[in-house]
Amino acid sequence: MNVLIVHAHPEPQSFNTALKSLAVQELTAAGHTVEVSDLYAMNWNPVASDADFDSRKNPDYMTYALEQRYGYESGSIAPDIAAEIEKLKKADLVIFNFPLFWFSMPAIMKGWFDRVFVSGLCYGGMRFYDQGGLKGKKALVTLTLGGRDHMFGPEAIHGELVDGMLRPLLRGTLAYTGMTVLPPFIGYHIPYLKPEARARILEDYKAYLGKLDELQPLRFPKMEEFDARLYPLPKV
């Protein structure tokens, strides 16, 4: 496979970065081609603006998604975005590696999605979910957080993690654009763990990466389950 790892942690010595480095090591050793976009190291610009386009289809009023489509098709999109798009297009698997910030991803990674998941290529019209522009690619979210695992769940203090706070990413971004979404790998309570516990998580992640083909993807809507106006079809 061609693997792209989009990594967003401000500390190069962090455990989160160690997970990224382990993925590079293990996937490369398994014969895959691995490329990394280390967003903090790249000083990635997360702000979507008219500076993302050398020329505009509508110079009087900017609808960002429409200008993305025009910029991508005309080759007038900003070079930093174009470079990430090429990485994304080559990738069979994309790993999004980050710490949980305020029940979400870091702003720098959100800005990567805002600017790189361009209209026309990744989605548009009725091209979403299993008909999305990134259909055929797999996505894996690898994240670290401070809470313990019992703090997340239907009746837990923080509520659902995968079906709750990660829903905008897993469903609204990755599945929406057609990606096959693998179950996330989550490292709990990381800032407070002793080295032995951290080492066990690294071993668990190593094993996880070794069985990617065996993982059951998360279930999301399919276009065939809806009519032309996107009303659900009757269940048979």
CSV table of C-alpha atoms in Angstrom, one decimal:
chain,number,residue,atom,x,y,z
A,1,MET,CA,0.0,0.0,0.0
A,2,ASN,CA,0.8,3.6,-0.3
A,3,VAL,CA,0.3,5.1,3.2
A,4,LEU,CA,0.0,8.7,4.2
A,5,ILE,CA,0.2,9.7,7.8
A,6,VAL,CA,-1.1,13.1,8.7
A,7,HIS,CA,0.4,13.9,12.1
A,8,ALA,CA,-0.6,16.8,14.4
A,9,HIS,CA,1.2,17.1,17.7
A,10,PRO,CA,3.3,20.1,18.8
A,11,GLU,CA,5.8,18.1,20.8
A,12,PRO,CA,8.3,16.0,18.8
A,13,GLN,CA,9.1,13.9,21.9
A,14,SER,CA,5.4,13.2,22.7
A,15,PHE,CA,4.0,9.7,23.0
A,16,ASN,CA,1.6,10.6,20.2
A,17,THR,CA,4.6,11.2,18.0
A,18,ALA,CA,6.0,7.9,19.2
A,19,LEU,CA,2.9,6.3,17.8
A,20,LYS,CA,3.4,8.0,14.5
A,21,SER,CA,7.1,6.9,14.4
A,22,LEU,CA,6.1,3.3,15.2
A,23,ALA,CA,3.6,3.3,12.3
A,24,VAL,CA,6.3,4.5,9.9
A,25,GLN,CA,8.6,1.8,11.2
A,26,GLU,CA,6.1,-1.1,11.1
A,27,LEU,CA,4.4,-0.3,7.9
A,28,THR,CA,7.7,0.3,6.1
A,29,ALA,CA,9.1,-3.0,7.4
A,30,ALA,CA,5.9,-4.7,6.0
A,31,GLY,CA,6.8,-3.4,2.6
A,32,HIS,CA,4.4,-0.4,2.3
A,33,THR,CA,5.5,3.0,1.1
A,34,VAL,CA,4.9,5.6,3.8
A,35,GLU,CA,4.8,9.3,3.6
A,36,VAL,CA,4.3,11.7,6.5
A,37,SER,CA,2.7,15.1,6.7
A,38,ASP,CA,3.9,16.4,10.1
A,39,LEU,CA,1.7,19.5,10.2
A,40,TYR,CA,3.5,21.3,13.1
A,41,ALA,CA,6.9,20.6,11.6
A,42,MET,CA,5.6,21.9,8.2
A,43,ASN,CA,4.2,25.0,9.9
A,44,TRP,CA,1.0,24.1,8.0
A,45,ASN,CA,-1.4,27.0,7.5
A,46,PRO,CA,-4.8,25.9,8.8
A,47,VAL,CA,-6.8,29.0,7.7
A,48,ALA,CA,-9.0,28.7,4.6
A,49,SER,CA,-9.1,32.0,2.7
A,50,ASP,CA,-9.0,33.6,-0.7
A,51,ALA,CA,-5.2,33.4,-0.5
A,52,ASP,CA,-5.6,29.7,-1.4
A,53,PHE,CA,-6.3,30.6,-5.0
A,54,ASP,CA,-4.1,32.3,-7.5
A,55,SER,CA,-7.3,33.3,-9.4
A,56,ARG,CA,-10.9,33.2,-8.6
A,57,LYS,CA,-13.9,32.1,-10.7
A,58,ASN,CA,-16.0,34.7,-8.9
A,59,PRO,CA,-13.8,37.7,-7.9
A,60,ASP,CA,-16.7,39.5,-6.3
A,61,TYR,CA,-17.9,36.9,-3.9
A,62,MET,CA,-16.1,33.9,-2.5
A,63,THR,CA,-17.9,30.6,-2.0
A,64,TYR,CA,-14.9,28.6,-0.7
A,65,ALA,CA,-16.1,25.2,-1.9
A,66,LEU,CA,-16.8,26.4,-5.4
A,67,GLU,CA,-13.5,28.2,-5.6
A,68,GLN,CA,-11.8,25.0,-4.4
A,69,ARG,CA,-13.3,23.1,-7.2
A,70,TYR,CA,-12.3,25.8,-9.8
A,71,GLY,CA,-8.8,26.2,-8.3
A,72,TYR,CA,-8.2,22.4,-8.3
A,73,GLU,CA,-9.5,21.9,-11.9
A,74,SER,CA,-7.7,25.0,-13.2
A,75,GLY,CA,-4.4,24.4,-11.4
A,76,SER,CA,-4.7,27.7,-9.6
A,77,ILE,CA,-4.9,26.3,-6.1
A,78,ALA,CA,-2.2,27.2,-3.6
A,79,PRO,CA,1.0,25.1,-3.9
A,80,ASP,CA,0.9,23.8,-0.3
A,81,ILE,CA,-2.7,22.5,-0.8
A,82,ALA,CA,-1.8,21.0,-4.2
A,83,ALA,CA,1.1,19.1,-2.7
A,84,GLU,CA,-1.1,17.6,0.0
A,85,ILE,CA,-3.7,16.7,-2.6
A,86,GLU,CA,-1.2,14.7,-4.5
A,87,LYS,CA,-0.2,12.8,-1.4
A,88,LEU,CA,-3.8,12.1,-0.7
A,89,LYS,CA,-4.5,10.9,-4.2
A,90,LYS,CA,-1.6,8.4,-4.1
A,91,ALA,CA,-2.6,7.0,-0.7
A,92,ASP,CA,-4.4,3.7,-0.2
A,93,LEU,CA,-4.5,4.2,3.5
A,94,VAL,CA,-4.4,7.5,5.4
A,95,ILE,CA,-3.7,7.5,9.1
A,96,PHE,CA,-4.7,10.6,11.1
A,97,ASN,CA,-2.5,10.8,14.2
A,98,PHE,CA,-3.3,13.4,16.8
A,99,PRO,CA,-4.2,14.1,20.5
A,100,LEU,CA,-7.7,14.9,21.5
A,101,PHE,CA,-8.2,18.7,22.1
A,102,TRP,CA,-11.5,19.8,23.6
A,103,PHE,CA,-13.3,16.7,22.3
A,104,SER,CA,-12.0,17.2,18.8
A,105,MET,CA,-8.9,17.3,16.7
A,106,PRO,CA,-6.2,20.1,16.9
A,107,ALA,CA,-7.1,23.2,14.9
A,108,ILE,CA,-4.1,22.6,12.6
A,109,MET,CA,-5.5,19.3,11.5
A,110,LYS,CA,-9.0,20.6,11.1
A,111,GLY,CA,-7.5,23.2,8.8
A,112,TRP,CA,-5.8,20.5,6.8
A,113,PHE,CA,-9.2,19.0,6.1
A,114,ASP,CA,-10.7,22.4,5.4
A,115,ARG,CA,-8.1,23.2,2.7
A,116,VAL,CA,-7.2,19.7,1.3
A,117,PHE,CA,-10.5,17.9,1.1
A,118,VAL,CA,-11.5,20.0,-1.9
A,119,SER,CA,-14.8,20.0,-3.6
A,120,GLY,CA,-14.9,18.3,-6.9
A,121,LEU,CA,-12.2,15.8,-6.0
A,122,CYS,CA,-13.3,14.5,-2.6
A,123,TYR,CA,-17.1,15.2,-2.9
A,124,GLY,CA,-19.7,17.1,-4.8
A,125,GLY,CA,-23.2,16.7,-6.1
A,126,MET,CA,-24.4,13.2,-5.1
A,127,ARG,CA,-20.8,12.0,-4.6
A,128,PHE,CA,-20.7,11.2,-0.9
A,129,TYR,CA,-20.6,8.3,1.5
A,130,ASP,CA,-20.0,5.1,-0.5
A,131,GLN,CA,-20.0,7.2,-3.7
A,132,GLY,CA,-17.6,9.8,-2.4
A,133,GLY,CA,-14.6,10.9,-4.3
A,134,LEU,CA,-12.2,9.1,-2.0
A,135,LYS,CA,-13.9,5.7,-2.4
A,136,GLY,CA,-11.5,2.9,-2.3
A,137,LYS,CA,-9.2,4.5,0.3
A,138,LYS,CA,-9.0,3.4,3.9
A,139,ALA,CA,-8.8,5.8,6.9
A,140,LEU,CA,-7.5,5.1,10.4
A,141,VAL,CA,-7.7,7.6,13.3
A,142,THR,CA,-5.0,7.1,15.9
A,143,LEU,CA,-5.4,9.4,18.9
A,144,THR,CA,-4.3,10.0,22.4
A,145,LEU,CA,-6.1,11.6,25.3
A,146,GLY,CA,-5.9,12.2,29.0
A,147,GLY,CA,-9.1,10.5,30.2
A,148,ARG,CA,-9.5,6.9,31.3
A,149,ASP,CA,-11.4,4.5,29.2
A,150,HIS,CA,-14.3,4.2,31.7
A,151,MET,CA,-15.0,7.9,31.2
A,152,PHE,CA,-16.3,7.3,27.7
A,153,GLY,CA,-19.4,5.4,26.8
A,154,PRO,CA,-23.3,5.7,26.7
A,155,GLU,CA,-23.6,6.3,30.4
A,156,ALA,CA,-20.1,7.7,31.1
A,157,ILE,CA,-19.4,11.2,32.2
A,158,HIS,CA,-18.0,12.3,28.8
A,159,GLY,CA,-20.5,10.3,26.7
A,160,GLU,CA,-19.7,8.4,23.6
A,161,LEU,CA,-16.2,8.8,22.0
A,162,VAL,CA,-16.5,7.0,18.6
A,163,ASP,CA,-20.2,7.5,18.1
A,164,GLY,CA,-20.2,10.9,19.8
A,165,MET,CA,-17.4,13.4,19.9
A,166,LEU,CA,-15.5,11.7,16.9
A,167,ARG,CA,-18.6,11.6,14.8
A,168,PRO,CA,-17.9,14.9,12.8
A,169,LEU,CA,-14.5,13.4,11.8
A,170,LEU,CA,-15.4,9.7,11.3
A,171,ARG,CA,-18.8,10.2,9.7
A,172,GLY,CA,-19.0,13.8,8.5
A,173,THR,CA,-15.5,13.9,6.9
A,174,LEU,CA,-14.0,10.5,6.3
A,175,ALA,CA,-17.0,8.4,5.5
A,176,TYR,CA,-18.8,11.3,3.8
A,177,THR,CA,-15.9,11.5,1.3
A,178,GLY,CA,-16.2,7.8,0.5
A,179,MET,CA,-13.3,6.5,2.7
A,180,THR,CA,-13.6,3.1,4.4
A,181,VAL,CA,-13.2,4.0,8.0
A,182,LEU,CA,-11.4,1.5,10.3
A,183,PRO,CA,-12.0,1.4,14.0
A,184,PRO,CA,-9.9,4.1,15.7
A,185,PHE,CA,-6.9,3.1,17.8
A,186,ILE,CA,-7.1,5.1,21.1
A,187,GLY,CA,-4.5,5.6,23.8
A,188,TYR,CA,-6.2,6.5,27.1
A,189,HIS,CA,-4.8,8.5,30.1
A,190,ILE,CA,-1.5,9.0,28.3
A,191,PRO,CA,0.0,12.0,30.3
A,192,TYR,CA,-0.4,10.1,33.5
A,193,LEU,CA,0.9,6.6,32.6
A,194,LYS,CA,4.2,5.1,33.7
A,195,PRO,CA,6.7,4.0,31.0
A,196,GLU,CA,5.7,0.4,31.3
A,197,ALA,CA,2.1,1.2,30.6
A,198,ARG,CA,3.1,3.3,27.6
A,199,ALA,CA,5.2,0.5,26.3
A,200,ARG,CA,2.2,-1.8,26.4
A,201,ILE,CA,0.2,0.6,24.3
A,202,LEU,CA,3.0,0.7,21.8
A,203,GLU,CA,2.9,-3.1,21.6
A,204,ASP,CA,-0.8,-3.0,21.2
A,205,TYR,CA,-0.5,-0.5,18.4
A,206,LYS,CA,2.1,-2.6,16.7
A,207,ALA,CA,-0.2,-5.6,16.8
A,208,TYR,CA,-3.1,-3.4,15.5
A,209,LEU,CA,-1.1,-2.3,12.5
A,210,GLY,CA,-0.3,-5.9,11.8
A,211,LYS,CA,-3.9,-6.8,11.3
A,212,LEU,CA,-5.3,-3.9,9.4
A,213,ASP,CA,-6.7,-6.2,6.7
A,214,GLU,CA,-8.7,-8.1,9.4
A,215,LEU,CA,-10.4,-5.1,10.9
A,216,GLN,CA,-14.1,-4.7,10.4
A,217,PRO,CA,-14.8,-1.2,9.1
A,218,LEU,CA,-17.3,1.1,10.8
A,219,ARG,CA,-20.8,1.1,9.3
A,220,PHE,CA,-22.1,4.2,7.6
A,221,PRO,CA,-25.0,5.0,5.1
A,222,LYS,CA,-24.9,3.7,1.6
A,223,MET,CA,-26.5,5.7,-1.2
A,224,GLU,CA,-28.5,2.7,-2.4
A,225,GLU,CA,-30.5,2.9,0.9
A,226,PHE,CA,-31.9,6.3,-0.2
A,227,ASP,CA,-34.1,7.7,-3.0
A,228,ALA,CA,-33.2,10.4,-5.4
A,229,ARG,CA,-34.2,13.1,-2.9
A,230,LEU,CA,-32.2,11.3,-0.1
A,231,TYR,CA,-35.3,10.0,1.7
A,232,PRO,CA,-34.6,6.6,3.3
A,233,LEU,CA,-36.0,3.7,1.2
A,234,PRO,CA,-38.4,1.3,3.0
A,235,LYS,CA,-36.5,-1.5,4.7
A,236,VAL,CA,-37.3,-4.8,3.1
